[in-house]
mmCIF file with all atom_site columns, C-alpha atoms in Angstrom:
data_model
loop_
_atom_site.group_PDB
_atom_site.id
_atom_site.type_symbol
_atom_site.label_atom_id
_atom_site.label_alt_id
_atom_site.label_comp_id
_atom_site.label_asym_id
_atom_site.label_entity_id
_atom_site.label_seq_id
_atom_site.pdbx_PDB_ins_code
_atom_site.Cartn_x
_atom_site.Cartn_y
_atom_site.Cartn_z
_atom_site.occupancy
_atom_site.B_iso_or_equiv
_atom_site.pdbx_formal_charge
_atom_site.auth_seq_id
_atom_site.auth_comp_id
_atom_site.auth_asym_id
_atom_site.auth_atom_id
_atom_site.pdbx_PDB_model_num
ATOM 1   C CA . UNK U 1 1   ? 40.181 4.832   246.778 1.00 50.00 ? 1   UNK U CA 1
ATOM 2   C CA . UNK U 1 2   ? 38.456 5.630   243.476 1.00 58.00 ? 2   UNK U CA 1
ATOM 3   C CA . UNK U 1 3   ? 36.346 2.937   241.835 1.00 65.00 ? 3   UNK U CA 1
ATOM 4   C CA . UNK U 1 4   ? 37.683 1.611   238.574 1.00 78.00 ? 4   UNK U CA 1
ATOM 5   C CA . UNK U 1 5   ? 35.524 2.071   235.496 1.00 86.00 ? 5   UNK U CA 1
ATOM 6   C CA . UNK U 1 6   ? 35.098 -0.841  233.098 1.00 88.00 ? 6   UNK U CA 1
ATOM 7   C CA . UNK U 1 7   ? 32.841 -0.916  230.046 1.00 87.00 ? 7   UNK U CA 1
ATOM 8   C CA . UNK U 1 8   ? 31.570 -3.856  228.056 1.00 88.00 ? 8   UNK U CA 1
ATOM 9   C CA . UNK U 1 9   ? 29.966 -3.071  224.707 1.00 88.00 ? 9   UNK U CA 1
ATOM 10  C CA . UNK U 1 10  ? 29.422 -4.952  221.478 1.00 86.00 ? 10  UNK U CA 1
ATOM 11  C CA . UNK U 1 11  ? 31.846 -2.938  219.338 1.00 87.00 ? 11  UNK U CA 1
ATOM 12  C CA . UNK U 1 12  ? 29.789 -2.486  216.168 1.00 85.00 ? 12  UNK U CA 1
ATOM 13  C CA . UNK U 1 13  ? 29.614 1.219   217.049 1.00 87.00 ? 13  UNK U CA 1
ATOM 14  C CA . UNK U 1 14  ? 33.269 1.513   216.020 1.00 88.00 ? 14  UNK U CA 1
ATOM 15  C CA . UNK U 1 15  ? 32.868 -0.293  212.689 1.00 84.00 ? 15  UNK U CA 1
ATOM 16  C CA . UNK U 1 16  ? 32.811 2.736   210.366 1.00 84.00 ? 16  UNK U CA 1
ATOM 17  C CA . UNK U 1 17  ? 31.741 0.666   207.340 1.00 80.00 ? 17  UNK U CA 1
ATOM 18  C CA . UNK U 1 18  ? 28.713 -0.784  209.141 1.00 81.00 ? 18  UNK U CA 1
ATOM 19  C CA . UNK U 1 19  ? 27.752 2.623   210.550 1.00 83.00 ? 19  UNK U CA 1
ATOM 20  C CA . UNK U 1 20  ? 28.125 4.446   207.211 1.00 87.00 ? 20  UNK U CA 1
ATOM 21  C CA . UNK U 1 21  ? 26.455 1.668   205.186 1.00 86.00 ? 21  UNK U CA 1
ATOM 22  C CA . UNK U 1 22  ? 23.675 0.429   207.453 1.00 86.00 ? 22  UNK U CA 1
ATOM 23  C CA . UNK U 1 23  ? 21.461 -0.886  204.637 1.00 90.00 ? 23  UNK U CA 1
ATOM 24  C CA . UNK U 1 24  ? 24.321 -2.663  202.871 1.00 87.00 ? 24  UNK U CA 1
ATOM 25  C CA . UNK U 1 25  ? 25.427 -4.136  206.210 1.00 81.00 ? 25  UNK U CA 1
ATOM 26  C CA . UNK U 1 26  ? 21.905 -5.480  206.840 1.00 85.00 ? 26  UNK U CA 1
ATOM 27  C CA . UNK U 1 27  ? 21.835 -7.061  203.362 1.00 87.00 ? 27  UNK U CA 1
ATOM 28  C CA . UNK U 1 28  ? 25.269 -8.601  203.962 1.00 81.00 ? 28  UNK U CA 1
ATOM 29  C CA . UNK U 1 29  ? 24.163 -9.897  207.355 1.00 81.00 ? 29  UNK U CA 1
ATOM 30  C CA . UNK U 1 30  ? 21.064 -11.489 205.801 1.00 88.00 ? 30  UNK U CA 1
ATOM 31  C CA . UNK U 1 31  ? 23.137 -13.158 203.063 1.00 84.00 ? 31  UNK U CA 1
ATOM 32  C CA . UNK U 1 32  ? 25.644 -14.391 205.640 1.00 80.00 ? 32  UNK U CA 1
ATOM 33  C CA . UNK U 1 33  ? 22.874 -15.898 207.810 1.00 82.00 ? 33  UNK U CA 1
ATOM 34  C CA . UNK U 1 34  ? 21.398 -17.676 204.771 1.00 84.00 ? 34  UNK U CA 1
ATOM 35  C CA . UNK U 1 35  ? 24.854 -18.967 203.853 1.00 82.00 ? 35  UNK U CA 1
ATOM 36  C CA . UNK U 1 36  ? 25.260 -20.336 207.370 1.00 78.00 ? 36  UNK U CA 1
ATOM 37  C CA . UNK U 1 37  ? 22.017 -22.281 206.947 1.00 82.00 ? 37  UNK U CA 1
ATOM 38  C CA . UNK U 1 38  ? 23.202 -23.769 203.652 1.00 83.00 ? 38  UNK U CA 1
ATOM 39  C CA . UNK U 1 39  ? 26.689 -24.504 204.997 1.00 75.00 ? 39  UNK U CA 1
ATOM 40  C CA . UNK U 1 40  ? 25.245 -25.874 208.247 1.00 69.00 ? 40  UNK U CA 1
ATOM 41  C CA . UNK U 1 41  ? 27.343 -29.019 208.772 1.00 72.00 ? 41  UNK U CA 1
ATOM 42  C CA . UNK U 1 42  ? 30.731 -27.481 209.583 1.00 72.00 ? 42  UNK U CA 1
ATOM 43  C CA . UNK U 1 43  ? 30.354 -23.931 208.221 1.00 75.00 ? 43  UNK U CA 1
ATOM 44  C CA . UNK U 1 44  ? 33.883 -23.826 206.853 1.00 76.00 ? 44  UNK U CA 1
ATOM 45  C CA . UNK U 1 45  ? 32.935 -21.519 203.998 1.00 79.00 ? 45  UNK U CA 1
ATOM 46  C CA . UNK U 1 46  ? 30.886 -19.198 206.249 1.00 76.00 ? 46  UNK U CA 1
ATOM 47  C CA . UNK U 1 47  ? 33.740 -18.987 208.780 1.00 75.00 ? 47  UNK U CA 1
ATOM 48  C CA . UNK U 1 48  ? 36.215 -18.318 205.967 1.00 78.00 ? 48  UNK U CA 1
ATOM 49  C CA . UNK U 1 49  ? 34.063 -15.435 204.675 1.00 77.00 ? 49  UNK U CA 1
ATOM 50  C CA . UNK U 1 50  ? 33.744 -14.010 208.192 1.00 73.00 ? 50  UNK U CA 1
ATOM 51  C CA . UNK U 1 51  ? 37.538 -14.004 208.668 1.00 72.00 ? 51  UNK U CA 1
ATOM 52  C CA . UNK U 1 52  ? 38.089 -12.570 205.183 1.00 76.00 ? 52  UNK U CA 1
ATOM 53  C CA . UNK U 1 53  ? 35.597 -9.756  205.823 1.00 70.00 ? 53  UNK U CA 1
ATOM 54  C CA . UNK U 1 54  ? 37.182 -8.895  209.179 1.00 67.00 ? 54  UNK U CA 1
ATOM 55  C CA . UNK U 1 55  ? 40.670 -8.749  207.639 1.00 66.00 ? 55  UNK U CA 1
ATOM 56  C CA . UNK U 1 56  ? 39.572 -6.924  204.481 1.00 67.00 ? 56  UNK U CA 1
ATOM 57  C CA . UNK U 1 57  ? 37.904 -4.155  206.448 1.00 64.00 ? 57  UNK U CA 1
ATOM 58  C CA . UNK U 1 58  ? 40.730 -4.167  209.042 1.00 73.00 ? 58  UNK U CA 1
ATOM 59  C CA . UNK U 1 59  ? 37.999 -4.348  211.666 1.00 80.00 ? 59  UNK U CA 1
ATOM 60  C CA . UNK U 1 60  ? 40.065 -5.640  214.560 1.00 83.00 ? 60  UNK U CA 1
ATOM 61  C CA . UNK U 1 61  ? 42.347 -2.614  214.700 1.00 88.00 ? 61  UNK U CA 1
ATOM 62  C CA . UNK U 1 62  ? 39.534 -0.210  213.758 1.00 88.00 ? 62  UNK U CA 1
ATOM 63  C CA . UNK U 1 63  ? 37.239 -1.420  216.553 1.00 90.00 ? 63  UNK U CA 1
ATOM 64  C CA . UNK U 1 64  ? 40.137 -1.460  219.045 1.00 92.00 ? 64  UNK U CA 1
ATOM 65  C CA . UNK U 1 65  ? 41.122 2.102   218.155 1.00 92.00 ? 65  UNK U CA 1
ATOM 66  C CA . UNK U 1 66  ? 37.515 3.319   218.338 1.00 91.00 ? 66  UNK U CA 1
ATOM 67  C CA . UNK U 1 67  ? 36.866 1.614   221.662 1.00 92.00 ? 67  UNK U CA 1
ATOM 68  C CA . UNK U 1 68  ? 40.075 2.921   223.224 1.00 93.00 ? 68  UNK U CA 1
ATOM 69  C CA . UNK U 1 69  ? 39.338 6.451   221.962 1.00 91.00 ? 69  UNK U CA 1
ATOM 70  C CA . UNK U 1 70  ? 35.819 6.206   223.377 1.00 91.00 ? 70  UNK U CA 1
ATOM 71  C CA . UNK U 1 71  ? 36.929 4.854   226.770 1.00 91.00 ? 71  UNK U CA 1
ATOM 72  C CA . UNK U 1 72  ? 39.709 7.378   227.446 1.00 88.00 ? 72  UNK U CA 1
ATOM 73  C CA . UNK U 1 73  ? 37.568 10.526  227.950 1.00 89.00 ? 73  UNK U CA 1
ATOM 74  C CA . UNK U 1 74  ? 35.198 8.520   230.162 1.00 83.00 ? 74  UNK U CA 1
ATOM 75  C CA . UNK U 1 75  ? 38.164 7.614   232.352 1.00 86.00 ? 75  UNK U CA 1
ATOM 76  C CA . UNK U 1 76  ? 37.597 3.889   231.850 1.00 90.00 ? 76  UNK U CA 1
ATOM 77  C CA . UNK U 1 77  ? 40.491 1.636   232.748 1.00 93.00 ? 77  UNK U CA 1
ATOM 78  C CA . UNK U 1 78  ? 39.218 -1.271  230.606 1.00 93.00 ? 78  UNK U CA 1
ATOM 79  C CA . UNK U 1 79  ? 36.844 -1.758  227.724 1.00 94.00 ? 79  UNK U CA 1
ATOM 80  C CA . UNK U 1 80  ? 35.575 -5.123  226.479 1.00 93.00 ? 80  UNK U CA 1
ATOM 81  C CA . UNK U 1 81  ? 34.186 -5.612  222.967 1.00 91.00 ? 81  UNK U CA 1
ATOM 82  C CA . UNK U 1 82  ? 33.187 -8.294  220.521 1.00 86.00 ? 82  UNK U CA 1
ATOM 83  C CA . UNK U 1 83  ? 31.927 -7.728  216.959 1.00 84.00 ? 83  UNK U CA 1
ATOM 84  C CA . UNK U 1 84  ? 35.034 -8.776  215.006 1.00 84.00 ? 84  UNK U CA 1
ATOM 85  C CA . UNK U 1 85  ? 35.182 -12.401 216.235 1.00 80.00 ? 85  UNK U CA 1
ATOM 86  C CA . UNK U 1 86  ? 38.950 -11.957 216.501 1.00 84.00 ? 86  UNK U CA 1
ATOM 87  C CA . UNK U 1 87  ? 40.529 -12.144 219.964 1.00 89.00 ? 87  UNK U CA 1
ATOM 88  C CA . UNK U 1 88  ? 42.689 -9.114  220.641 1.00 91.00 ? 88  UNK U CA 1
ATOM 89  C CA . UNK U 1 89  ? 44.238 -7.316  223.612 1.00 93.00 ? 89  UNK U CA 1
ATOM 90  C CA . UNK U 1 90  ? 45.645 -3.791  223.375 1.00 93.00 ? 90  UNK U CA 1
ATOM 91  C CA . UNK U 1 91  ? 46.699 -1.064  225.776 1.00 94.00 ? 91  UNK U CA 1
ATOM 92  C CA . UNK U 1 92  ? 46.789 2.619   224.916 1.00 93.00 ? 92  UNK U CA 1
ATOM 93  C CA . UNK U 1 93  ? 47.488 5.527   227.198 1.00 92.00 ? 93  UNK U CA 1
ATOM 94  C CA . UNK U 1 94  ? 46.546 3.603   230.347 1.00 91.00 ? 94  UNK U CA 1
ATOM 95  C CA . UNK U 1 95  ? 43.356 2.035   228.949 1.00 94.00 ? 95  UNK U CA 1
ATOM 96  C CA . UNK U 1 96  ? 43.150 -1.723  228.345 1.00 94.00 ? 96  UNK U CA 1
ATOM 97  C CA . UNK U 1 97  ? 41.100 -3.111  225.440 1.00 95.00 ? 97  UNK U CA 1
ATOM 98  C CA . UNK U 1 98  ? 39.975 -6.718  225.118 1.00 94.00 ? 98  UNK U CA 1
ATOM 99  C CA . UNK U 1 99  ? 38.043 -8.325  222.300 1.00 93.00 ? 99  UNK U CA 1
ATOM 100 C CA . UNK U 1 100 ? 36.645 -11.651 223.420 1.00 89.00 ? 100 UNK U CA 1
ATOM 101 C CA . UNK U 1 101 ? 36.937 -13.245 219.988 1.00 85.00 ? 101 UNK U CA 1
ATOM 102 C CA . UNK U 1 102 ? 34.098 -15.530 219.114 1.00 80.00 ? 102 UNK U CA 1
ATOM 103 C CA . UNK U 1 103 ? 32.504 -18.917 218.941 1.00 75.00 ? 103 UNK U CA 1
ATOM 104 C CA . UNK U 1 104 ? 32.035 -19.071 215.183 1.00 66.00 ? 104 UNK U CA 1
ATOM 105 C CA . UNK U 1 105 ? 35.491 -20.339 214.290 1.00 66.00 ? 105 UNK U CA 1
ATOM 106 C CA . UNK U 1 106 ? 37.379 -23.510 215.048 1.00 70.00 ? 106 UNK U CA 1
ATOM 107 C CA . UNK U 1 107 ? 39.476 -21.660 217.641 1.00 77.00 ? 107 UNK U CA 1
ATOM 108 C CA . UNK U 1 108 ? 36.882 -20.388 220.109 1.00 86.00 ? 108 UNK U CA 1
ATOM 109 C CA . UNK U 1 109 ? 38.095 -17.761 222.565 1.00 88.00 ? 109 UNK U CA 1
ATOM 110 C CA . UNK U 1 110 ? 36.782 -15.979 225.630 1.00 88.00 ? 110 UNK U CA 1
ATOM 111 C CA . UNK U 1 111 ? 37.873 -13.388 228.188 1.00 90.00 ? 111 UNK U CA 1
ATOM 112 C CA . UNK U 1 112 ? 38.406 -14.371 231.821 1.00 90.00 ? 112 UNK U CA 1
ATOM 113 C CA . UNK U 1 113 ? 38.817 -11.987 234.725 1.00 90.00 ? 113 UNK U CA 1
ATOM 114 C CA . UNK U 1 114 ? 40.534 -13.352 237.801 1.00 89.00 ? 114 UNK U CA 1
ATOM 115 C CA . UNK U 1 115 ? 42.939 -12.527 240.605 1.00 90.00 ? 115 UNK U CA 1
ATOM 116 C CA . UNK U 1 116 ? 45.813 -12.433 238.087 1.00 88.00 ? 116 UNK U CA 1
ATOM 117 C CA . UNK U 1 117 ? 43.991 -9.899  235.922 1.00 89.00 ? 117 UNK U CA 1
ATOM 118 C CA . UNK U 1 118 ? 42.326 -10.167 232.530 1.00 92.00 ? 118 UNK U CA 1
ATOM 119 C CA . UNK U 1 119 ? 43.310 -12.816 229.997 1.00 91.00 ? 119 UNK U CA 1
ATOM 120 C CA . UNK U 1 120 ? 42.068 -14.172 226.693 1.00 90.00 ? 120 UNK U CA 1
ATOM 121 C CA . UNK U 1 121 ? 41.785 -17.942 226.642 1.00 88.00 ? 121 UNK U CA 1
ATOM 122 C CA . UNK U 1 122 ? 41.124 -20.491 223.941 1.00 88.00 ? 122 UNK U CA 1
ATOM 123 C CA . UNK U 1 123 ? 38.302 -22.908 224.622 1.00 87.00 ? 123 UNK U CA 1
ATOM 124 C CA . UNK U 1 124 ? 39.493 -26.495 224.398 1.00 82.00 ? 124 UNK U CA 1
ATOM 125 C CA . UNK U 1 125 ? 36.695 -29.021 224.144 1.00 76.00 ? 125 UNK U CA 1
ATOM 126 C CA . UNK U 1 126 ? 37.034 -32.092 226.287 1.00 75.00 ? 126 UNK U CA 1
ATOM 127 C CA . UNK U 1 127 ? 36.778 -35.306 224.316 1.00 73.00 ? 127 UNK U CA 1
ATOM 128 C CA . UNK U 1 128 ? 34.180 -37.704 225.657 1.00 67.00 ? 128 UNK U CA 1
ATOM 129 C CA . UNK U 1 129 ? 35.841 -41.124 225.350 1.00 70.00 ? 129 UNK U CA 1
ATOM 130 C CA . UNK U 1 130 ? 33.129 -43.023 227.183 1.00 68.00 ? 130 UNK U CA 1
ATOM 131 C CA . UNK U 1 131 ? 31.383 -45.962 225.594 1.00 68.00 ? 131 UNK U CA 1
ATOM 132 C CA . UNK U 1 132 ? 28.083 -44.789 224.094 1.00 64.00 ? 132 UNK U CA 1
ATOM 133 C CA . UNK U 1 133 ? 26.247 -47.327 226.283 1.00 65.00 ? 133 UNK U CA 1
ATOM 134 C CA . UNK U 1 134 ? 27.861 -46.062 229.484 1.00 64.00 ? 134 UNK U CA 1
ATOM 135 C CA . UNK U 1 135 ? 25.543 -44.184 231.832 1.00 62.00 ? 135 UNK U CA 1
ATOM 136 C CA . UNK U 1 136 ? 26.154 -40.491 232.259 1.00 60.00 ? 136 UNK U CA 1
ATOM 137 C CA . UNK U 1 137 ? 25.808 -38.594 235.529 1.00 61.00 ? 137 UNK U CA 1
ATOM 138 C CA . UNK U 1 138 ? 23.118 -35.908 235.446 1.00 60.00 ? 138 UNK U CA 1
ATOM 139 C CA . UNK U 1 139 ? 24.345 -32.324 235.797 1.00 55.00 ? 139 UNK U CA 1
ATOM 140 C CA . UNK U 1 140 ? 23.338 -30.365 238.874 1.00 54.00 ? 140 UNK U CA 1
ATOM 141 C CA . UNK U 1 141 ? 20.715 -27.719 238.184 1.00 54.00 ? 141 UNK U CA 1
ATOM 142 C CA . UNK U 1 142 ? 21.785 -25.509 241.094 1.00 55.00 ? 142 UNK U CA 1
ATOM 143 C CA . UNK U 1 143 ? 23.605 -22.275 240.362 1.00 50.00 ? 143 UNK U CA 1
ATOM 144 C CA . UNK U 1 144 ? 27.031 -22.211 242.018 1.00 51.00 ? 144 UNK U CA 1
ATOM 145 C CA . UNK U 1 145 ? 27.635 -19.561 244.637 1.00 53.00 ? 145 UNK U CA 1
ATOM 146 C CA . UNK U 1 146 ? 29.970 -16.788 243.507 1.00 46.00 ? 146 UNK U CA 1
ATOM 147 C CA . UNK U 1 147 ? 32.821 -16.164 245.912 1.00 47.00 ? 147 UNK U CA 1
ATOM 148 C CA . UNK U 1 148 ? 33.350 -12.599 244.662 1.00 46.00 ? 148 UNK U CA 1
ATOM 149 C CA . UNK U 1 149 ? 30.440 -10.223 244.015 1.00 48.00 ? 149 UNK U CA 1
ATOM 150 C CA . UNK U 1 150 ? 30.298 -8.828  240.493 1.00 48.00 ? 150 UNK U CA 1
ATOM 151 C CA . UNK U 1 151 ? 30.310 -5.250  241.766 1.00 48.00 ? 151 UNK U CA 1
ATOM 152 C CA . UNK U 1 152 ? 27.440 -4.218  239.500 1.00 46.00 ? 152 UNK U CA 1
ATOM 153 C CA . UNK U 1 153 ? 24.665 -1.954  240.705 1.00 48.00 ? 153 UNK U CA 1
ATOM 154 C CA . UNK U 1 154 ? 21.265 -3.611  240.716 1.00 48.00 ? 154 UNK U CA 1
ATOM 155 C CA . UNK U 1 155 ? 19.598 -0.594  239.114 1.00 48.00 ? 155 UNK U CA 1
ATOM 156 C CA . UNK U 1 156 ? 22.288 0.016   236.452 1.00 47.00 ? 156 UNK U CA 1
ATOM 157 C CA . UNK U 1 157 ? 20.916 0.899   233.020 1.00 48.00 ? 157 UNK U CA 1
ATOM 158 C CA . UNK U 1 158 ? 22.431 0.173   229.620 1.00 43.00 ? 158 UNK U CA 1
ATOM 159 C CA . UNK U 1 159 ? 23.707 3.251   227.836 1.00 48.00 ? 159 UNK U CA 1
ATOM 160 C CA . UNK U 1 160 ? 24.402 3.174   224.115 1.00 49.00 ? 160 UNK U CA 1
ATOM 161 C CA . UNK U 1 161 ? 27.295 4.843   222.392 1.00 53.00 ? 161 UNK U CA 1
ATOM 162 C CA . UNK U 1 162 ? 26.330 7.932   220.437 1.00 50.00 ? 162 UNK U CA 1
ATOM 163 C CA . UNK U 1 163 ? 28.333 9.901   217.967 1.00 47.00 ? 163 UNK U CA 1
#
């Protein structure tokens, strides 16, 4: 039985605007970080600009297409990315693509891998309705045991995407 190949990469490699305009992208990133500091309470304006930028550049589809095109020759069955902050799942020619979304918007998303397969979930915060004077139970500091090994090689090295 052949081992399945899965890749997890950031996804900026497939953002043609960022790659072609590295200096402008760095300036934009700096301005965005400064804006986040100014708009620190709820960051509505910063989140709005992030969504607008992603849609304007059509990044979600562009990154998905680039990642799927990159994964196919490497015989990967799945590829996981981020970068666009927009949750997305696509399948093309036998390769599955998942973008985990992000934690910068009001609808935070993440990817989960389980016995049923891969799924994108929305994080739903639990409301703490306890009285502020009520004692809280301390969290355990122990790391839980994993029932399924991750299947990663201990000496695996990160490889960047070139080209």
